[in-house]
mmCIF file of C-alpha atoms in Angstrom:
data_model
loop_
_atom_site.group_PDB
_atom_site.id
_atom_site.type_symbol
_atom_site.label_atom_id
_atom_site.label_comp_id
_atom_site.label_asym_id
_atom_site.label_seq_id
_atom_site.Cartn_x
_atom_site.Cartn_y
_atom_site.Cartn_z
ATOM 1 C CA MET A 28 108.838 -7.703 -198.077
ATOM 2 C CA SER A 29 107.543 -5.046 -200.726
ATOM 3 C CA LEU A 30 104.558 -7.051 -201.894
ATOM 4 C CA ARG A 31 101.497 -5.355 -202.562
ATOM 5 C CA PRO A 32 97.321 -7.008 -202.176
ATOM 6 C CA TRP A 33 96.784 -7.223 -205.658
ATOM 7 C CA HIS A 34 100.383 -9.017 -206.432
ATOM 8 C CA ALA A 35 99.522 -12.262 -204.992
ATOM 9 C CA ASP A 36 97.329 -13.848 -207.362
ATOM 10 C CA ALA A 37 100.659 -13.801 -209.819
ATOM 11 C CA TRP A 38 103.285 -14.550 -207.196
ATOM 12 C CA ALA A 39 101.224 -17.752 -205.749
ATOM 13 C CA ARG A 40 102.041 -19.074 -209.701
ATOM 14 C CA LEU A 41 104.887 -18.398 -210.375
ATOM 15 C CA GLN A 42 105.971 -20.088 -206.289
ATOM 16 C CA ALA A 43 104.266 -22.992 -208.034
ATOM 17 C CA ARG A 44 105.950 -22.936 -211.165
ATOM 18 C CA ARG A 45 108.920 -22.615 -208.743
ATOM 19 C CA GLN A 46 108.276 -25.781 -206.667
ATOM 20 C CA ARG A 47 107.716 -28.042 -209.870
ATOM 21 C CA ASP A 48 111.458 -26.971 -211.168
ATOM 22 C CA ALA A 49 109.118 -25.815 -213.858
ATOM 23 C CA LEU A 50 110.240 -21.550 -213.800
ATOM 24 C CA PRO A 51 110.877 -20.643 -217.370
ATOM 25 C CA HIS A 52 113.988 -18.668 -218.333
ATOM 26 C CA ALA A 53 112.628 -16.156 -219.594
ATOM 27 C CA LEU A 54 109.773 -13.156 -217.884
ATOM 28 C CA LEU A 55 108.142 -10.319 -218.835
ATOM 29 C CA LEU A 56 106.711 -8.109 -216.038
ATOM 30 C CA ALA A 57 104.648 -5.834 -218.047
ATOM 31 C CA GLY A 58 101.908 -3.148 -217.232
ATOM 32 C CA PRO A 59 101.912 0.583 -216.242
ATOM 33 C CA ALA A 60 104.400 2.250 -214.059
ATOM 34 C CA GLY A 61 102.791 2.049 -210.361
ATOM 35 C CA LEU A 62 101.651 -0.873 -209.141
ATOM 36 C CA GLY A 63 105.006 -2.710 -208.048
ATOM 37 C CA LYS A 64 106.664 -4.565 -210.594
ATOM 38 C CA ARG A 65 109.471 -3.566 -209.584
ATOM 39 C CA ASP A 66 109.065 -4.137 -206.206
ATOM 40 C CA PHE A 67 107.512 -7.667 -207.015
ATOM 41 C CA LEU A 68 111.023 -8.360 -208.922
ATOM 42 C CA ALA A 69 112.826 -7.158 -205.821
ATOM 43 C CA THR A 70 111.277 -9.549 -203.581
ATOM 44 C CA PHE A 71 111.268 -12.917 -206.068
ATOM 45 C CA VAL A 72 114.827 -12.460 -206.925
ATOM 46 C CA LYS A 73 115.703 -12.427 -203.375
ATOM 47 C CA GLY A 74 113.965 -15.066 -202.407
ATOM 48 C CA LEU A 75 114.750 -16.644 -205.815
ATOM 49 C CA LEU A 76 118.684 -16.869 -204.548
ATOM 50 C CA CYS A 77 117.816 -17.173 -200.571
ATOM 51 C CA GLN A 78 119.335 -19.427 -198.866
ATOM 52 C CA GLN A 79 117.256 -19.930 -196.109
ATOM 53 C CA THR A 80 113.818 -20.018 -197.519
ATOM 54 C CA THR A 81 111.492 -21.824 -196.902
ATOM 55 C CA ASP A 82 108.306 -20.353 -199.356
ATOM 56 C CA GLY A 83 110.107 -18.368 -202.135
ATOM 57 C CA LYS A 84 110.329 -15.670 -198.900
ATOM 58 C CA PRO A 85 113.160 -13.925 -198.579
ATOM 59 C CA CYS A 86 114.740 -14.343 -195.204
ATOM 60 C CA GLY A 87 116.759 -10.982 -195.852
ATOM 61 C CA VAL A 88 119.451 -11.836 -192.991
ATOM 62 C CA CYS A 89 121.395 -14.800 -195.153
ATOM 63 C CA ARG A 90 124.697 -13.723 -197.462
ATOM 64 C CA SER A 91 122.593 -14.187 -200.865
ATOM 65 C CA CYS A 92 120.010 -11.605 -199.814
ATOM 66 C CA GLN A 93 122.121 -9.328 -198.085
ATOM 67 C CA LEU A 94 124.473 -9.554 -200.919
ATOM 68 C CA VAL A 95 121.103 -8.623 -203.047
ATOM 69 C CA ALA A 96 120.216 -6.187 -200.926
ATOM 70 C CA ALA A 97 123.606 -4.127 -201.398
ATOM 71 C CA GLY A 98 123.346 -4.974 -205.150
ATOM 72 C CA THR A 99 126.782 -6.895 -204.898
ATOM 73 C CA HIS A 100 125.844 -10.785 -205.577
ATOM 74 C CA PRO A 101 127.992 -12.622 -208.096
ATOM 75 C CA ASP A 102 125.134 -13.934 -209.863
ATOM 76 C CA VAL A 103 122.432 -10.615 -211.067
ATOM 77 C CA ALA A 104 122.972 -8.306 -213.657
ATOM 78 C CA ALA A 105 120.953 -5.237 -213.587
ATOM 79 C CA LEU A 106 120.660 -4.357 -216.887
ATOM 80 C CA SER A 107 119.422 -0.062 -217.674
ATOM 81 C CA PHE A 108 120.326 3.078 -219.292
ATOM 82 C CA GLY A 109 124.072 2.845 -219.263
ATOM 83 C CA LEU A 110 125.874 6.466 -219.896
ATOM 84 C CA ARG A 111 127.541 7.225 -223.594
ATOM 85 C CA LYS A 112 131.362 8.402 -223.734
ATOM 86 C CA ASP A 113 130.553 12.456 -222.963
ATOM 87 C CA GLY A 114 128.567 11.036 -219.408
ATOM 88 C CA VAL A 115 125.434 11.791 -220.428
ATOM 89 C CA THR A 116 122.723 9.301 -219.230
ATOM 90 C CA ARG A 117 121.167 6.898 -222.598
ATOM 91 C CA SER A 118 117.974 7.409 -223.647
ATOM 92 C CA GLU A 119 117.620 3.896 -224.606
ATOM 93 C CA ILE A 120 119.354 0.834 -224.086
ATOM 94 C CA VAL A 121 122.256 0.091 -227.122
ATOM 95 C CA VAL A 122 123.225 -3.602 -228.562
ATOM 96 C CA ASP A 123 126.249 -3.488 -226.351
ATOM 97 C CA GLN A 124 125.112 -3.653 -222.815
ATOM 98 C CA ILE A 125 122.801 -7.442 -224.366
ATOM 99 C CA ARG A 126 126.267 -8.475 -225.720
ATOM 100 C CA ASP A 127 127.736 -8.287 -222.525
ATOM 101 C CA LEU A 128 124.836 -9.164 -220.689
ATOM 102 C CA SER A 129 124.356 -12.664 -223.222
ATOM 103 C CA ALA A 130 127.873 -13.029 -222.305
ATOM 104 C CA ARG A 131 128.360 -12.970 -218.517
ATOM 105 C CA LEU A 132 125.073 -15.633 -219.186
ATOM 106 C CA ALA A 133 127.027 -18.325 -220.978
ATOM 107 C CA MET A 134 129.602 -17.722 -217.719
ATOM 108 C CA SER A 135 129.055 -20.972 -214.525
ATOM 109 C CA SER A 136 127.084 -19.252 -211.737
ATOM 110 C CA GLN A 137 129.353 -18.445 -209.102
ATOM 111 C CA PHE A 138 127.245 -19.494 -205.745
ATOM 112 C CA GLY A 139 125.808 -22.562 -207.721
ATOM 113 C CA GLY A 140 122.682 -22.191 -207.928
ATOM 114 C CA TRP A 141 120.840 -19.324 -209.966
ATOM 115 C CA GLN A 142 122.344 -16.773 -212.565
ATOM 116 C CA ILE A 143 119.265 -14.330 -213.007
ATOM 117 C CA ALA A 144 119.656 -10.705 -215.577
ATOM 118 C CA THR A 145 116.882 -8.400 -215.478
ATOM 119 C CA VAL A 146 116.183 -5.794 -218.621
ATOM 120 C CA ASP A 147 114.665 -2.678 -216.857
ATOM 121 C CA PRO A 148 112.933 -0.700 -218.679
ATOM 122 C CA ALA A 149 112.642 -3.151 -221.584
ATOM 123 C CA ASP A 150 110.941 -1.430 -223.812
ATOM 124 C CA ALA A 151 113.923 1.090 -224.079
ATOM 125 C CA MET A 152 115.802 -1.240 -226.182
ATOM 126 C CA ASN A 153 116.748 0.108 -229.680
ATOM 127 C CA ALA A 154 115.988 -3.047 -232.230
ATOM 128 C CA ALA A 155 119.616 -3.846 -232.436
ATOM 129 C CA ALA A 156 119.463 -4.377 -228.652
ATOM 130 C CA ALA A 157 116.039 -6.285 -229.186
ATOM 131 C CA ASN A 158 117.682 -8.472 -231.940
ATOM 132 C CA ALA A 159 120.755 -9.622 -229.652
ATOM 133 C CA LEU A 160 118.437 -10.172 -227.136
ATOM 134 C CA LEU A 161 116.035 -12.738 -229.244
ATOM 135 C CA LYS A 162 119.653 -14.618 -229.971
ATOM 136 C CA THR A 163 119.610 -14.996 -225.939
ATOM 137 C CA LEU A 164 116.242 -16.045 -225.591
ATOM 138 C CA GLU A 165 116.417 -18.761 -228.312
ATOM 139 C CA GLU A 166 119.339 -19.969 -226.534
ATOM 140 C CA PRO A 167 118.652 -20.420 -222.823
ATOM 141 C CA THR A 168 121.373 -21.857 -220.823
ATOM 142 C CA GLN A 169 120.813 -23.698 -217.661
ATOM 143 C CA ALA A 170 119.326 -22.189 -214.388
ATOM 144 C CA THR A 171 119.634 -19.161 -215.913
ATOM 145 C CA LEU A 172 116.262 -16.093 -215.402
ATOM 146 C CA LEU A 173 115.955 -14.096 -218.099
ATOM 147 C CA VAL A 174 113.443 -10.820 -216.586
ATOM 148 C CA LEU A 175 112.091 -8.109 -218.641
ATOM 149 C CA VAL A 176 110.392 -5.316 -217.192
ATOM 150 C CA ALA A 177 108.333 -2.736 -219.453
ATOM 151 C CA ASP A 178 106.089 -0.439 -218.408
ATOM 152 C CA GLU A 179 104.545 -0.372 -222.427
ATOM 153 C CA PRO A 180 104.908 -4.407 -223.319
ATOM 154 C CA ALA A 181 103.716 -3.313 -226.664
ATOM 155 C CA ARG A 182 106.529 -1.647 -227.558
ATOM 156 C CA LEU A 183 108.375 -5.310 -227.209
ATOM 157 C CA PRO A 184 108.997 -6.567 -230.379
ATOM 158 C CA ALA A 185 106.214 -9.240 -231.161
ATOM 159 C CA THR A 186 109.175 -11.989 -230.793
ATOM 160 C CA ILE A 187 110.665 -10.817 -228.167
ATOM 161 C CA ARG A 188 106.577 -11.080 -226.407
ATOM 162 C CA SER A 189 106.249 -14.728 -227.934
ATOM 163 C CA ARG A 190 109.458 -15.344 -225.753
ATOM 164 C CA CYS A 191 108.396 -14.916 -222.309
ATOM 165 C CA GLN A 192 106.370 -15.832 -219.449
ATOM 166 C CA ARG A 193 103.894 -12.701 -219.139
ATOM 167 C CA ILE A 194 103.060 -11.565 -215.876
ATOM 168 C CA ASP A 195 101.012 -8.635 -216.606
ATOM 169 C CA PHE A 196 100.022 -5.902 -213.227
ATOM 170 C CA LEU A 197 96.586 -4.507 -213.614
ATOM 171 C CA VAL A 198 94.983 -1.901 -212.129
ATOM 172 C CA PRO A 199 93.544 -3.211 -209.309
ATOM 173 C CA ALA A 200 89.561 -2.397 -208.197
ATOM 174 C CA ARG A 201 89.282 0.642 -206.495
ATOM 175 C CA GLU A 202 87.940 -0.812 -203.106
ATOM 176 C CA ALA A 203 91.184 -2.276 -203.060
ATOM 177 C CA SER A 204 92.968 0.615 -204.427
ATOM 178 C CA LEU A 205 91.142 3.060 -201.714
ATOM 179 C CA ALA A 206 91.555 0.553 -198.611
ATOM 180 C CA TRP A 207 95.790 0.719 -199.920
ATOM 181 C CA LEU A 208 96.000 4.251 -200.264
ATOM 182 C CA ALA A 209 94.442 4.001 -196.499
ATOM 183 C CA ALA A 210 96.460 1.819 -194.991
ATOM 184 C CA GLU A 211 99.575 3.936 -196.378
ATOM 185 C CA GLY A 212 98.376 6.825 -194.775
ATOM 186 C CA VAL A 213 97.371 8.949 -198.473
ATOM 187 C CA LYS A 214 95.347 11.768 -197.473
ATOM 188 C CA ASP A 215 92.847 12.603 -200.832
ATOM 189 C CA ALA A 216 92.865 9.093 -201.840
ATOM 190 C CA GLU A 217 89.690 9.524 -203.752
ATOM 191 C CA ALA A 218 90.571 12.401 -205.618
ATOM 192 C CA ALA A 219 94.499 11.760 -206.207
ATOM 193 C CA LEU A 220 93.290 7.940 -207.148
ATOM 194 C CA ASP A 221 90.642 9.440 -210.178
ATOM 195 C CA ALA A 222 93.936 11.738 -211.143
ATOM 196 C CA ALA A 223 96.356 8.710 -211.492
ATOM 197 C CA GLY A 224 92.995 6.715 -213.350
ATOM 198 C CA GLY A 225 93.167 4.513 -211.165
ATOM 199 C CA ASN A 226 96.103 3.578 -210.496
ATOM 200 C CA PRO A 227 97.020 3.097 -206.695
ATOM 201 C CA GLY A 228 100.621 3.694 -206.854
ATOM 202 C CA MET A 229 100.187 7.171 -209.029
ATOM 203 C CA ALA A 230 98.291 8.369 -206.675
ATOM 204 C CA ARG A 231 100.216 7.898 -203.660
ATOM 205 C CA THR A 232 102.788 9.246 -205.389
ATOM 206 C CA TRP A 233 100.671 12.492 -206.619
ATOM 207 C CA ALA A 234 99.401 13.042 -203.570
ATOM 208 C CA ALA A 235 102.592 13.358 -201.859
ATOM 209 C CA ASP A 236 103.966 15.979 -204.651
ATOM 210 C CA GLY A 237 101.617 18.301 -205.667
ATOM 211 C CA ALA A 238 99.611 16.787 -208.495
ATOM 212 C CA LEU A 239 95.977 17.405 -207.258
ATOM 213 C CA LYS A 240 96.984 21.077 -207.417
ATOM 214 C CA GLN A 241 98.482 21.055 -211.209
ATOM 215 C CA ARG A 242 95.714 19.010 -212.143
ATOM 216 C CA GLY A 243 93.210 21.739 -211.518
ATOM 217 C CA GLU A 244 95.747 24.260 -213.817
ATOM 218 C CA VAL A 245 95.288 22.579 -216.594
ATOM 219 C CA ARG A 246 91.449 22.550 -216.347
ATOM 220 C CA HIS A 247 91.695 26.311 -215.518
ATOM 221 C CA ASP A 248 94.171 26.805 -217.660
ATOM 222 C CA LEU A 249 91.904 24.702 -220.148
ATOM 223 C CA LYS A 250 88.436 26.489 -219.367
ATOM 224 C CA ALA A 251 90.312 29.632 -219.676
ATOM 225 C CA LEU A 252 91.430 28.830 -223.003
ATOM 226 C CA ALA A 253 87.878 27.966 -224.254
ATOM 227 C CA ALA A 254 86.549 30.782 -223.168
ATOM 228 C CA GLY A 255 89.529 33.533 -225.337
ATOM 229 C CA ARG A 256 91.048 34.474 -222.368
ATOM 230 C CA GLY A 257 94.610 33.390 -221.257
ATOM 231 C CA ASP A 258 97.646 33.418 -223.375
ATOM 232 C CA ALA A 259 99.015 30.049 -225.191
ATOM 233 C CA MET A 260 102.468 30.750 -225.172
ATOM 234 C CA GLU A 261 101.942 31.616 -221.155
ATOM 235 C CA VAL A 262 100.452 28.110 -220.077
ATOM 236 C CA VAL A 263 102.995 26.083 -222.299
ATOM 237 C CA LYS A 264 106.320 27.822 -220.755
ATOM 238 C CA ARG A 265 104.216 26.858 -217.191
ATOM 239 C CA TRP A 266 103.625 23.676 -218.602
ATOM 240 C CA GLN A 267 106.870 23.049 -220.221
ATOM 241 C CA ALA A 268 109.076 24.167 -216.718
ATOM 242 C CA ALA A 269 107.114 21.757 -214.913
ATOM 243 C CA GLU A 270 105.904 17.976 -215.605
ATOM 244 C CA PRO A 271 104.552 18.365 -219.388
ATOM 245 C CA ALA A 272 104.019 14.614 -219.449
ATOM 246 C CA ARG A 273 102.180 14.898 -216.051
ATOM 247 C CA TYR A 274 99.861 18.244 -217.308
ATOM 248 C CA LEU A 275 98.943 16.515 -220.399
ATOM 249 C CA TRP A 276 97.785 13.550 -218.977
ATOM 250 C CA PHE A 277 95.306 15.722 -217.282
ATOM 251 C CA ALA A 278 94.626 17.187 -219.981
ATOM 252 C CA ALA A 279 93.297 14.190 -221.728
ATOM 253 C CA GLN A 280 92.132 13.757 -218.804
ATOM 254 C CA ALA A 281 89.818 16.688 -218.767
ATOM 255 C CA ALA A 282 88.493 16.055 -222.399
ATOM 256 C CA THR A 283 87.990 12.592 -221.560
ATOM 257 C CA ASP A 284 85.588 14.244 -218.010
ATOM 258 C CA GLU A 285 84.158 17.163 -220.982
ATOM 259 C CA LEU A 286 82.500 14.195 -223.085
ATOM 260 C CA ARG A 287 81.453 12.484 -220.226
ATOM 261 C CA ALA A 288 79.267 15.648 -218.719
ATOM 262 C CA ARG A 289 77.486 16.341 -222.492
ATOM 263 C CA ALA A 290 76.376 12.793 -222.712
ATOM 264 C CA ALA A 291 74.962 13.081 -219.083
ATOM 265 C CA GLY A 292 73.258 16.218 -219.870
ATOM 266 C CA ALA A 293 75.656 17.400 -216.551
ATOM 267 C CA VAL A 294 77.181 21.201 -217.065
ATOM 268 C CA ALA A 295 80.356 21.022 -219.310
ATOM 269 C CA PRO A 296 83.262 22.392 -216.862
ATOM 270 C CA LEU A 297 85.955 22.972 -219.338
ATOM 271 C CA GLU A 298 82.796 25.140 -221.691
ATOM 272 C CA SER A 299 85.165 23.557 -224.683
ATOM 273 C CA GLN A 300 83.779 25.225 -228.152
ATOM 274 C CA LEU A 301 85.012 21.771 -229.367
ATOM 275 C CA ASP A 302 81.839 19.361 -230.603
ATOM 276 C CA ASP A 303 82.280 15.798 -229.454
ATOM 277 C CA GLU A 304 83.867 14.507 -232.129
ATOM 278 C CA SER A 305 86.865 17.232 -232.050
ATOM 279 C CA LEU A 306 87.004 17.094 -228.796
ATOM 280 C CA ASP A 307 87.416 13.121 -228.699
ATOM 281 C CA ALA A 308 90.061 13.399 -231.613
ATOM 282 C CA TRP A 309 91.562 16.396 -229.354
ATOM 283 C CA TYR A 310 91.620 13.806 -226.390
ATOM 284 C CA GLY A 311 93.745 11.570 -228.629
ATOM 285 C CA LYS A 312 96.082 14.169 -230.007
ATOM 286 C CA ALA A 313 97.419 14.855 -225.707
ATOM 287 C CA ASN A 314 97.547 10.664 -225.668
ATOM 288 C CA ARG A 315 100.230 11.624 -228.905
ATOM 289 C CA ALA A 316 101.852 14.873 -227.823
ATOM 290 C CA ARG A 317 102.578 12.788 -224.535
ATOM 291 C CA ASP A 318 103.724 9.607 -225.768
ATOM 292 C CA ALA A 319 106.107 11.943 -228.198
ATOM 293 C CA LEU A 320 107.931 13.147 -225.342
ATOM 294 C CA ARG A 321 110.306 10.658 -224.901
ATOM 295 C CA GLY A 322 111.405 12.094 -229.506
ATOM 296 C CA PRO A 323 113.918 14.198 -230.385
ATOM 297 C CA LEU A 324 110.345 17.139 -231.105
ATOM 298 C CA ARG A 325 110.778 20.450 -229.300
ATOM 299 C CA VAL A 326 108.754 20.740 -226.096
ATOM 300 C CA ASP A 327 107.174 24.177 -226.208
ATOM 301 C CA LEU A 328 106.287 23.698 -229.995
ATOM 302 C CA LEU A 329 104.727 20.292 -229.601
ATOM 303 C CA LEU A 330 101.823 21.854 -227.212
ATOM 304 C CA LEU A 331 101.548 24.636 -228.364
ATOM 305 C CA GLU A 332 99.967 23.300 -231.130
ATOM 306 C CA LEU A 333 97.740 21.099 -229.432
ATOM 307 C CA LEU A 334 96.389 24.091 -227.533
ATOM 308 C CA ALA A 335 95.951 26.209 -230.586
ATOM 309 C CA ALA A 336 93.577 22.938 -231.794
ATOM 310 C CA TRP A 337 92.229 23.231 -228.100
ATOM 311 C CA ARG A 338 90.719 27.070 -229.555
#
């Protein structure tokens, strides 16, 4: 199993409903990436279809468990980004995908048990797809379970959210996160957890792929620009060539730390020339820029505008 310690309550609630034969027709697993929503879902689906389970946990050896693990179980449909006609992966889930999924759910289960469909990321559905899914949610068929996974559930229409049993995955307490990171063998766990905003799954990933170095790089760049040193275009090129969303995360985080240092009367690490109100506004601008990366805007111009506002 791939359950995290902070999954225990949600797991217990779902299993209690299952034992009462009271599972909903639709679930929404919601919360930031890195908290194990998808591992939770995989374990739950496998356990729900397992032919030998006694407590909701999959045995891992029955035919059903093996088919789910191989991605070939006839009663499981997993919907994500499809391909365009030119072979390029789409950036949104479209209405035809939802219609195909609904048609599949209307058929009988081949194993005589649950039919399960997952939509991930559900917050990537376009408006037409969301409207089509709403019809399926309003007219559920017997023994079907639709599970939506969303890192940003607020992007889903309220009509979709209101028709799902929502399970929120929240950032666990720092002590629990550090204990889990230690068990996972993560070095510099405290620094990684700080960089990830307390998110343990993100901290584990970032500790392994050089994110802490990138965090320091962002702070160095902002300090240099605040002092009139450095070249904003050179900074833009480096940030854009790597992972601009992560660099913007660290930029917003650095602005927050600058404000906190000022409030505490400590030395402000970035030595920003912006006043508190402008610095707070710049923090919001950095977060909006990170959100805007999903759209058609040019990344270089987005970053350059942000750094111009910093200077």
